[in-house]
Tab-separated table of C-alpha atoms and ligand atoms in Angstrom:
chain	number	residue	atom	x	y	z
Y	1	UNK	CA	0.202	0.155	-0.348
Y	2	UNK	CA	2.654	2.482	0.794
Y	3	UNK	CA	5.947	1.129	-0.796
Y	4	UNK	CA	9.557	3.221	-0.497
Y	5	UNK	CA	12.745	3.205	-2.955
Y	6	UNK	CA	15.925	4.419	-2.197
Y	7	UNK	CA	14.509	7.060	-0.059
Y	8	UNK	CA	17.277	9.902	0.281
Y	9	UNK	CA	16.127	13.221	2.055
Y	10	UNK	CA	19.079	16.117	2.458
Y	11	UNK	CA	18.208	18.619	4.494
Y	12	UNK	CA	20.375	22.725	3.589
Y	13	UNK	CA	21.301	23.575	6.968
Y	14	UNK	CA	22.088	27.330	6.372
Y	15	UNK	CA	23.291	28.156	9.389
Y	16	UNK	CA	26.590	25.662	9.323
Y	17	UNK	CA	26.317	26.120	5.477
Y	18	UNK	CA	26.762	22.102	5.280
Y	19	UNK	CA	23.875	19.476	4.089
Y	20	UNK	CA	21.786	17.209	6.472
Y	21	UNK	CA	21.335	14.210	5.152
Y	22	UNK	CA	18.004	13.025	7.414
Y	23	UNK	CA	17.457	9.692	4.790
Y	24	UNK	CA	19.309	7.703	3.401
Y	25	UNK	CA	18.329	5.618	0.985
Y	26	UNK	CA	15.249	4.663	2.543
Y	27	UNK	CA	12.801	1.100	1.197
Y	28	UNK	CA	9.949	0.545	2.980
Y	29	UNK	CA	6.727	-1.691	2.513
Y	30	UNK	CA	3.790	-1.222	3.861
Y	31	UNK	CA	1.387	-3.826	3.125
Y	32	UNK	CA	-2.680	-3.549	3.053
Y	33	UNK	CA	-4.372	-3.260	6.276
Y	34	UNK	CA	-1.489	-3.637	8.942
Y	35	UNK	CA	-0.948	-0.515	10.521
Y	36	UNK	CA	3.368	-0.174	11.036
Y	37	UNK	CA	5.256	1.293	12.976
Y	38	UNK	CA	8.429	3.373	12.995
Y	39	UNK	CA	10.244	3.427	16.360
Y	40	UNK	CA	13.548	6.029	16.343
Y	41	UNK	CA	15.749	7.851	18.317
Y	42	UNK	CA	14.834	11.712	18.150
Y	43	UNK	CA	17.045	13.049	14.930
Y	44	UNK	CA	17.157	9.892	13.947
Y	45	UNK	CA	14.506	10.338	9.971
Y	46	UNK	CA	11.266	9.822	11.482
Y	47	UNK	CA	9.252	12.735	10.985
Y	48	UNK	CA	11.218	13.073	7.373
Y	49	UNK	CA	10.535	9.970	5.808
Y	50	UNK	CA	6.109	10.391	6.681
Y	51	UNK	CA	6.773	14.041	5.499
Y	52	UNK	CA	7.736	12.614	2.114
Y	53	UNK	CA	5.987	9.475	2.143
Y	54	UNK	CA	2.830	11.958	1.742
Y	55	UNK	CA	5.258	14.975	-0.402
Y	56	UNK	CA	4.723	17.437	3.077
Y	57	UNK	CA	8.693	17.008	2.046
Y	58	UNK	CA	9.420	17.085	-1.479
Y	59	UNK	CA	12.078	13.503	-1.567
Y	60	UNK	CA	16.170	14.616	-2.807
Y	61	UNK	CA	14.970	11.440	-4.741
Y	62	UNK	CA	13.461	8.150	-4.791
Y	63	UNK	CA	9.982	7.046	-5.048
Y	64	UNK	CA	7.043	7.004	-2.646
Y	65	UNK	CA	3.876	4.191	-3.977
Y	66	UNK	CA	1.007	4.761	-2.108
Y	67	UNK	CA	-2.356	2.658	-3.505
Y	68	UNK	CA	-0.741	2.132	-6.579
Y	69	UNK	CA	0.001	5.078	-7.598
Y	70	UNK	CA	3.214	6.751	-7.959
Y	71	UNK	CA	3.612	10.572	-5.902
Y	72	UNK	CA	7.131	11.316	-7.083
Y	73	UNK	CA	6.037	11.391	-10.581
Y	74	UNK	CA	1.864	13.111	-10.083
Y	75	UNK	CA	3.656	16.715	-8.687
Y	76	UNK	CA	7.122	16.667	-11.466
Y	77	UNK	CA	5.816	18.314	-13.729
Y	78	UNK	CA	4.583	22.360	-13.962
Y	79	UNK	CA	1.967	23.649	-13.633
Y	80	UNK	CA	-1.834	23.886	-12.323
Y	81	UNK	CA	-2.483	20.311	-13.441
Y	82	UNK	CA	0.295	18.461	-11.743
Y	83	UNK	CA	-0.202	20.961	-8.456
Y	84	UNK	CA	-3.838	19.422	-9.073
Y	85	UNK	CA	-3.392	15.890	-9.136
Y	86	UNK	CA	-1.469	15.513	-6.594
Y	87	UNK	CA	-2.960	17.015	-4.350
Y	88	UNK	CA	-5.928	14.684	-4.788
Y	89	UNK	CA	-3.351	11.755	-4.093
Y	90	UNK	CA	-2.888	13.973	-0.841
Y	91	UNK	CA	-6.522	14.178	0.599
Y	92	UNK	CA	-6.257	10.342	-0.128
Y	93	UNK	CA	-3.567	9.872	2.754
Y	94	UNK	CA	-4.875	11.050	6.385
Y	95	UNK	CA	-2.667	13.294	8.485
Y	96	UNK	CA	-2.438	12.750	12.749
Y	97	UNK	CA	-0.276	15.449	14.010
Y	98	UNK	CA	1.378	15.624	17.898
Y	99	UNK	CA	0.067	19.110	19.123
Y	100	UNK	CA	-3.374	17.822	16.720
Y	101	UNK	CA	-3.762	21.066	15.420
Y	102	UNK	CA	-7.096	22.537	15.260
Y	103	UNK	CA	-7.789	25.760	14.771
Y	104	UNK	CA	-8.480	27.291	18.326
Y	105	UNK	CA	-11.148	29.437	16.439
Y	106	UNK	CA	-13.424	27.198	15.013
Y	107	UNK	CA	-15.443	25.050	16.626
Y	108	UNK	CA	-14.992	20.523	16.989
Y	109	UNK	CA	-17.015	19.980	13.397
Y	110	UNK	CA	-15.833	23.363	11.729
Y	111	UNK	CA	-12.847	22.169	12.532
Y	112	UNK	CA	-13.216	18.687	10.755
Y	113	UNK	CA	-15.490	20.313	8.506
Y	114	UNK	CA	-12.653	22.255	6.780
Y	115	UNK	CA	-10.978	19.796	4.401
Y	116	UNK	CA	-14.450	18.975	3.257
Y	117	UNK	CA	-14.222	22.911	2.549
Y	118	UNK	CA	-11.261	21.936	0.725
Y	119	UNK	CA	-12.430	19.770	-1.081
Y	120	UNK	CA	-15.257	21.164	-2.596
Y	121	UNK	CA	-18.214	19.296	-0.703
Y	122	UNK	CA	-20.983	22.081	0.560
Y	123	UNK	CA	-23.741	22.482	2.869
Y	124	UNK	CA	-25.418	20.068	4.747
Y	125	UNK	CA	-23.500	17.302	2.894
Y	126	UNK	CA	-20.156	19.044	4.421
Y	127	UNK	CA	-21.840	19.155	7.806
Y	128	UNK	CA	-23.520	15.530	7.820
Y	129	UNK	CA	-20.210	14.171	7.025
Y	130	UNK	CA	-18.333	16.514	9.795
Y	131	UNK	CA	-21.219	15.051	12.574
Y	132	UNK	CA	-20.284	10.699	10.871
Y	133	UNK	CA	-17.041	11.977	11.554
Y	134	UNK	CA	-17.370	12.703	14.787
Y	135	UNK	CA	-19.727	9.800	15.946
Y	136	UNK	CA	-17.215	7.357	14.754
Y	137	UNK	CA	-14.737	8.974	16.588
Y	138	UNK	CA	-16.934	9.013	19.911
Y	139	UNK	CA	-17.384	12.860	20.355
Y	140	UNK	CA	-20.117	13.222	18.048
Y	141	UNK	CA	-21.808	15.592	22.331
Y	142	UNK	CA	-18.290	17.795	21.403
Y	143	UNK	CA	-19.923	19.106	18.017
Y	144	UNK	CA	-20.467	22.445	19.706
Y	145	UNK	CA	-17.329	23.131	21.506
Y	146	UNK	CA	-14.296	24.764	21.034
Y	147	UNK	CA	-10.656	23.113	21.152
Y	148	UNK	CA	-9.896	25.129	24.039
Y	149	UNK	CA	-13.091	22.650	26.055
Y	150	UNK	CA	-11.464	19.719	25.083
Y	151	UNK	CA	-9.322	17.438	26.736
Y	152	UNK	CA	-5.960	16.236	25.173
Y	153	UNK	CA	-7.491	12.793	24.122
Y	154	UNK	CA	-10.871	14.476	23.134
Y	155	UNK	CA	-8.227	16.983	20.485
Y	156	UNK	CA	-5.983	13.968	19.169
Y	157	UNK	CA	-9.726	12.601	18.845
Y	158	UNK	CA	-10.453	16.040	16.132
Y	159	UNK	CA	-7.260	15.148	14.038
Y	160	UNK	CA	-8.398	11.714	13.755
Y	161	UNK	CA	-11.808	12.576	12.593
Y	162	UNK	CA	-10.584	15.728	10.098
Y	163	UNK	CA	-7.779	13.271	8.898
Y	164	UNK	CA	-10.724	11.540	7.630
Y	165	UNK	CA	-12.560	13.377	5.685
Y	166	UNK	CA	-11.508	12.244	2.686
Y	167	UNK	CA	-12.061	8.980	3.365
Y	168	UNK	CA	-7.994	8.302	2.999
Y	169	UNK	CA	-6.941	3.837	2.496
Y	170	UNK	CA	-3.847	5.390	4.361
Y	171	UNK	CA	-3.193	7.409	7.722
Y	172	UNK	CA	-0.317	8.394	8.416
Y	173	UNK	CA	0.311	9.139	12.221
Y	174	UNK	CA	3.356	11.808	13.295
Y	175	UNK	CA	3.785	10.846	17.250
Y	176	UNK	CA	0.520	10.600	17.544
Y	177	UNK	CA	-0.121	10.041	21.725
Y	178	UNK	CA	2.573	11.882	22.510
Y	179	UNK	CA	1.137	14.676	24.338
Y	180	UNK	CA	-1.414	12.301	26.283
Y	181	UNK	CA	-1.144	10.778	29.389
Y	182	UNK	CA	-0.709	6.798	29.362
Y	183	UNK	CA	-4.203	6.540	29.978
Y	184	UNK	CA	-5.575	7.981	27.384
Y	185	UNK	CA	-3.035	7.319	25.155
Y	186	UNK	CA	-4.444	3.422	25.359
Y	187	UNK	CA	-7.870	4.530	23.786
Y	188	UNK	CA	-6.951	6.795	21.075
Y	189	UNK	CA	-4.185	3.406	19.992
Y	190	UNK	CA	-7.051	1.535	20.241
Y	191	UNK	CA	-9.475	4.425	18.538
Y	192	UNK	CA	-6.478	3.198	15.286
Y	193	UNK	CA	-6.764	-0.762	15.788
Y	194	UNK	CA	-10.316	-0.077	15.769
Y	195	UNK	CA	-9.957	2.365	12.372
Y	196	UNK	CA	-8.077	-0.028	11.144
Y	197	UNK	CA	-10.164	-2.822	10.922
Y	198	UNK	CA	-13.310	-1.772	10.455
Y	199	UNK	CA	-12.552	0.867	7.643
Y	200	UNK	CA	-9.579	-1.261	6.141
Y	201	UNK	CA	-6.962	1.423	6.143
Y	202	UNK	CA	-3.969	1.506	6.680
Y	203	UNK	CA	-1.875	2.966	9.647
Y	204	UNK	CA	1.656	3.751	9.506
Y	205	UNK	CA	2.950	5.363	12.731
Y	206	UNK	CA	6.205	6.944	13.943
Y	207	UNK	CA	6.085	6.763	17.902
Y	208	UNK	CA	9.420	6.291	19.807
Y	209	UNK	CA	7.739	4.725	22.480
Y	210	UNK	CA	7.422	0.517	22.807
Y	211	UNK	CA	4.589	-0.075	24.548
Y	212	UNK	CA	3.155	2.070	20.629
Y	213	UNK	CA	4.585	-0.399	18.856
Y	214	UNK	CA	3.698	-3.735	21.155
Y	215	UNK	CA	0.111	-2.325	21.618
Y	216	UNK	CA	-1.148	-1.579	18.136
Y	217	UNK	CA	1.322	-2.796	15.212
Y	218	UNK	CA	1.293	-6.471	13.487
Y	219	UNK	CA	4.936	-4.460	11.287
Y	220	UNK	CA	7.336	-2.183	12.322
Y	221	UNK	CA	10.676	-0.630	11.515
Y	222	UNK	CA	14.521	0.005	13.612
Y	223	UNK	CA	16.042	3.446	11.939
Y	224	UNK	CA	18.715	4.935	12.375
Y	225	UNK	CA	20.328	7.605	11.103
Y	226	UNK	CA	18.440	7.589	8.569
Y	227	UNK	CA	18.073	4.154	7.134
Y	228	UNK	CA	15.905	1.336	8.598
Y	229	UNK	CA	17.638	-1.103	9.708
Y	230	UNK	CA	15.469	-3.669	10.667
Y	231	UNK	CA	12.252	-4.147	9.681
Y	232	UNK	CA	9.495	-6.991	9.513
Y	233	UNK	CA	6.648	-8.522	11.452
Y	234	UNK	CA	5.603	-8.797	15.013
Y	235	UNK	CA	6.083	-12.480	14.689
Y	236	UNK	CA	9.680	-12.465	11.828
Y	237	UNK	CA	11.032	-9.651	13.853
Y	238	UNK	CA	10.567	-12.124	17.603
Y	239	UNK	CA	12.271	-15.379	15.092
Y	240	UNK	CA	14.929	-13.168	14.319
Y	241	UNK	CA	18.063	-13.909	15.922
Y	242	UNK	CA	19.714	-10.500	18.317
Y	243	UNK	CA	17.159	-8.970	16.576
Y	244	UNK	CA	17.333	-4.692	18.898
Y	245	UNK	CA	13.495	-4.795	18.481
Y	246	UNK	CA	13.004	-8.074	19.752
Y	247	UNK	CA	14.960	-7.282	22.751
Y	248	UNK	CA	13.919	-3.670	23.051
Y	249	UNK	CA	9.555	-5.344	22.400
Y	250	UNK	CA	10.952	-7.979	25.157
Y	251	UNK	CA	14.162	-6.730	28.035
Y	252	UNK	CA	15.450	-8.913	30.094
Y	253	UNK	CA	18.151	-7.591	32.698
Y	254	UNK	CA	20.464	-10.121	33.917
Y	255	UNK	CA	24.627	-9.975	33.185
Y	256	UNK	CA	26.118	-12.084	30.226
Y	257	UNK	CA	27.818	-15.393	30.762
Y	258	UNK	CA	30.577	-15.702	32.917
Y	259	UNK	CA	33.153	-19.309	33.084
Y	260	UNK	CA	30.671	-21.168	35.609
Y	261	UNK	CA	27.596	-19.930	33.966
Y	262	UNK	CA	25.914	-19.608	30.557
Y	263	UNK	CA	22.958	-17.403	30.417
Y	264	UNK	CA	20.668	-18.254	27.641
Y	265	UNK	CA	17.928	-15.507	26.347
Y	266	UNK	CA	14.229	-17.857	25.137
Y	267	UNK	CA	11.371	-16.077	23.104
Y	268	UNK	CA	8.471	-18.046	23.069
Y	269	UNK	CA	6.142	-16.647	20.057
Y	270	UNK	CA	3.832	-18.323	19.242
Y	271	UNK	CA	2.635	-22.348	19.998
Y	272	UNK	CA	6.005	-21.932	21.744
Y	273	UNK	CA	4.768	-19.520	24.626
Y	274	UNK	CA	2.532	-22.525	26.057
Y	275	UNK	CA	4.683	-25.031	27.001
Y	276	UNK	CA	6.567	-25.985	29.775
Y	277	UNK	CA	9.786	-25.882	27.946
Y	278	UNK	CA	11.225	-24.713	32.054
Y	279	UNK	CA	10.273	-27.246	34.450
Y	280	UNK	CA	10.790	-30.282	31.167
Y	281	UNK	CA	14.276	-29.189	31.038
Y	282	UNK	CA	15.233	-29.314	33.707
Y	283	UNK	CA	13.707	-32.607	35.123
Y	284	UNK	CA	15.166	-34.338	30.925
Y	285	UNK	CA	18.627	-32.805	32.322
Y	286	UNK	CA	19.102	-32.267	35.131
Y	287	UNK	CA	20.112	-29.502	35.892
Y	288	UNK	CA	19.206	-26.302	38.395
Y	289	UNK	CA	17.628	-23.754	36.195
Y	290	UNK	CA	17.777	-19.567	37.020
Y	291	UNK	CA	15.309	-17.951	35.763
Y	292	UNK	CA	16.937	-13.883	35.696
Y	293	UNK	CA	14.799	-11.818	34.237
Y	294	UNK	CA	10.712	-12.036	32.092
Y	295	UNK	CA	8.503	-9.822	30.396
Y	296	UNK	CA	5.764	-11.763	28.848
Y	297	UNK	CA	2.622	-10.328	27.022
Y	298	UNK	CA	0.123	-10.658	24.238
Y	299	UNK	CA	1.151	-9.573	20.441
Y	300	UNK	CA	-1.563	-9.480	17.828
Y	301	UNK	CA	-3.338	-11.526	20.524
Y	302	UNK	CA	-0.432	-13.495	20.723
Y	303	UNK	CA	1.256	-15.024	23.881
Y	304	UNK	CA	4.566	-13.692	22.836
Y	305	UNK	CA	7.842	-13.367	25.691
Y	306	UNK	CA	11.102	-13.399	26.723
Y	307	UNK	CA	12.474	-15.223	29.419
Y	308	UNK	CA	16.507	-15.061	30.753
Y	309	UNK	CA	17.479	-17.856	32.132
Y	310	UNK	CA	20.884	-19.279	33.960
Y	311	UNK	CA	22.527	-22.586	33.261
Y	312	UNK	CA	25.199	-24.173	35.523
Y	313	UNK	CA	28.783	-24.524	33.256
Y	314	UNK	CA	30.138	-23.517	30.445
Y	315	UNK	CA	28.242	-22.478	26.938
Y	316	UNK	CA	30.419	-26.078	25.854
Y	317	UNK	CA	28.482	-27.109	29.075
Y	318	UNK	CA	25.511	-26.765	27.487
Y	319	UNK	CA	24.950	-27.793	24.311
Y	320	UNK	CA	22.553	-30.369	25.103
Y	321	UNK	CA	20.574	-28.370	26.339
Y	322	UNK	CA	20.107	-25.598	23.914
Y	323	UNK	CA	19.643	-27.898	21.493
Y	324	UNK	CA	16.632	-29.196	22.929
Y	325	UNK	CA	15.162	-25.367	23.876
Y	326	UNK	CA	15.992	-25.279	19.378
Y	327	UNK	CA	14.588	-28.438	18.967
Y	328	UNK	CA	10.950	-27.015	20.325
Y	329	UNK	CA	10.645	-24.422	18.812
Y	330	UNK	CA	12.248	-22.459	20.595
Y	331	UNK	CA	14.315	-18.848	19.625
Y	332	UNK	CA	17.603	-19.438	21.657
Y	333	UNK	CA	19.814	-16.446	22.275
Y	334	UNK	CA	23.143	-16.888	24.375
Y	335	UNK	CA	23.734	-14.060	26.064
Y	336	UNK	CA	27.396	-12.325	25.451
Y	337	UNK	CA	28.122	-14.144	22.650
Y	338	UNK	CA	27.632	-12.819	19.403
Y	339	UNK	CA	24.249	-13.964	17.879
Y	340	UNK	CA	25.499	-14.148	14.063
Y	341	UNK	CA	29.024	-16.368	13.195
Y	342	UNK	CA	28.992	-17.835	15.931
Y	343	UNK	CA	25.296	-19.497	15.499
Y	344	UNK	CA	26.806	-21.970	12.236
Y	345	UNK	CA	29.746	-22.313	14.540
Y	346	UNK	CA	27.207	-23.058	17.640
Y	347	UNK	CA	25.009	-25.970	16.031
Y	348	UNK	CA	28.804	-27.688	15.184
Y	349	UNK	CA	29.070	-27.540	18.764
Y	350	UNK	CA	25.153	-28.807	18.872
Y	351	UNK	CA	25.890	-31.741	16.823
Y	352	UNK	CA	29.155	-33.058	18.440
Y	353	UNK	CA	27.337	-31.837	21.989
Y	354	UNK	CA	24.616	-34.872	20.709
Y	355	UNK	CA	26.856	-37.026	19.424
M	401	ATP	N1	14.151	21.667	7.855
M	401	ATP	C1	14.846	21.093	7.625
M	401	ATP	N2	16.061	21.524	7.473
M	401	ATP	C2	17.426	20.958	8.061
M	401	ATP	N3	17.372	19.706	9.231
M	401	ATP	C3	16.533	19.352	9.438
M	401	ATP	C4	14.806	19.447	8.650
M	401	ATP	N4	14.219	18.642	9.030
M	401	ATP	C5	14.759	18.068	10.111
M	401	ATP	N5	15.887	18.425	9.879
M	401	ATP	C6	17.200	17.151	10.394
M	401	ATP	O1	17.028	16.307	9.925
M	401	ATP	C7	17.541	15.346	10.432
M	401	ATP	C8	16.257	14.099	10.732
M	401	ATP	O2	14.947	14.506	11.721
M	401	ATP	P1	13.827	14.293	12.094
M	401	ATP	O3	12.972	15.531	12.711
M	401	ATP	O4	12.705	13.485	10.584
M	401	ATP	O5	14.077	12.882	13.319
M	401	ATP	P2	12.878	12.775	14.199
M	401	ATP	O6	13.270	11.079	13.387
M	401	ATP	O7	11.823	13.308	13.345
M	401	ATP	O8	13.538	12.373	15.529
M	401	ATP	P3	12.515	13.094	16.668
M	401	ATP	O9	12.122	12.040	17.322
M	401	ATP	O10	13.387	14.003	17.143
M	401	ATP	O11	10.787	13.661	16.154
M	401	ATP	C9	17.807	15.364	12.570
M	401	ATP	O12	19.268	16.201	12.138
M	401	ATP	C10	17.305	17.461	11.672
M	401	ATP	O13	17.575	18.003	12.447
M	402	MG	MG1	9.775	13.577	14.821
């Protein structure tokens, strides 16, 4: 539904007289009907990415395709028609902002009517549509209020209603819940999830909070210095050895392996989450297992999580129990050992240990 290829954005920083590379070849692929989260530290390029997706910001190079339409090609020509085509395409992309961006002199209803006015929707039909949208976001009774009379959560609901005015297929959200308290955040995320399901809306959201990703995202990408360094469905990420996103989603504490102990991170997802593997492991190999930390949660209705356990003895003494865990379909990472590269050596050791 949203695809970017080789998306690059370079800003000219006039004060320092040098260029800032905000996006450095971003290939993003958001499937129709999913909620996709982009997470990253301040300055990673998240806002630049979302602003390039709806061409609020013109990319320096690369392409942006939304619902089969190449937006970068649309606005490329000169003259009023090129601009018109881009505006028409953009009206099918809703945008929600961190600070709501409501007009304080207009009532709630008039704020939602504004984009309809721009789209040329007239009179009664415009009012009917605005009230319908306010009903959809649970604010039917606030139509005559002014933004200053609303709570933060209610303001964001107006922002969402306004974003839906053009019957968009795609909703972009830049930190929509960052200015809200945790409970209001949950209710706004739930609203986005409901809209995603009921209207088949594809949602691309930017956040710096892992909890947001955990609560509503089907897929996620991690941005660092203008690049996407990891991406995939949450399930795939959890199943990827050494995934930074998976580790951040389910952080577990406890020290890494030492000379006389092996510390192992186990990722549970899907069917494996329900199995009593730890007690099986302990019984089968007659070893004492300490649980150092655990983080379990429900993601997309499925139980997933991570557990950090300690086995007595060095890694080499534990290849068989570790092999046992992997045979149960679990993702197992040995803490303190590099994830990639060592995998082959590890599996060799496991094979030898099994002899
Ligand atoms: N209009 C601009 N002119 C010059 N530099 C800019 C401009 N907008 C953004 N930048 C720079 O581009 C980089 C990426 O900024 P961006 O706003 O995309 O980051 P972000 O990930 O959204 O950060 P945050 O989490 O703080 O919102 C930063 O180094 C920023 O200073
Ligand atoms: Mg930003």
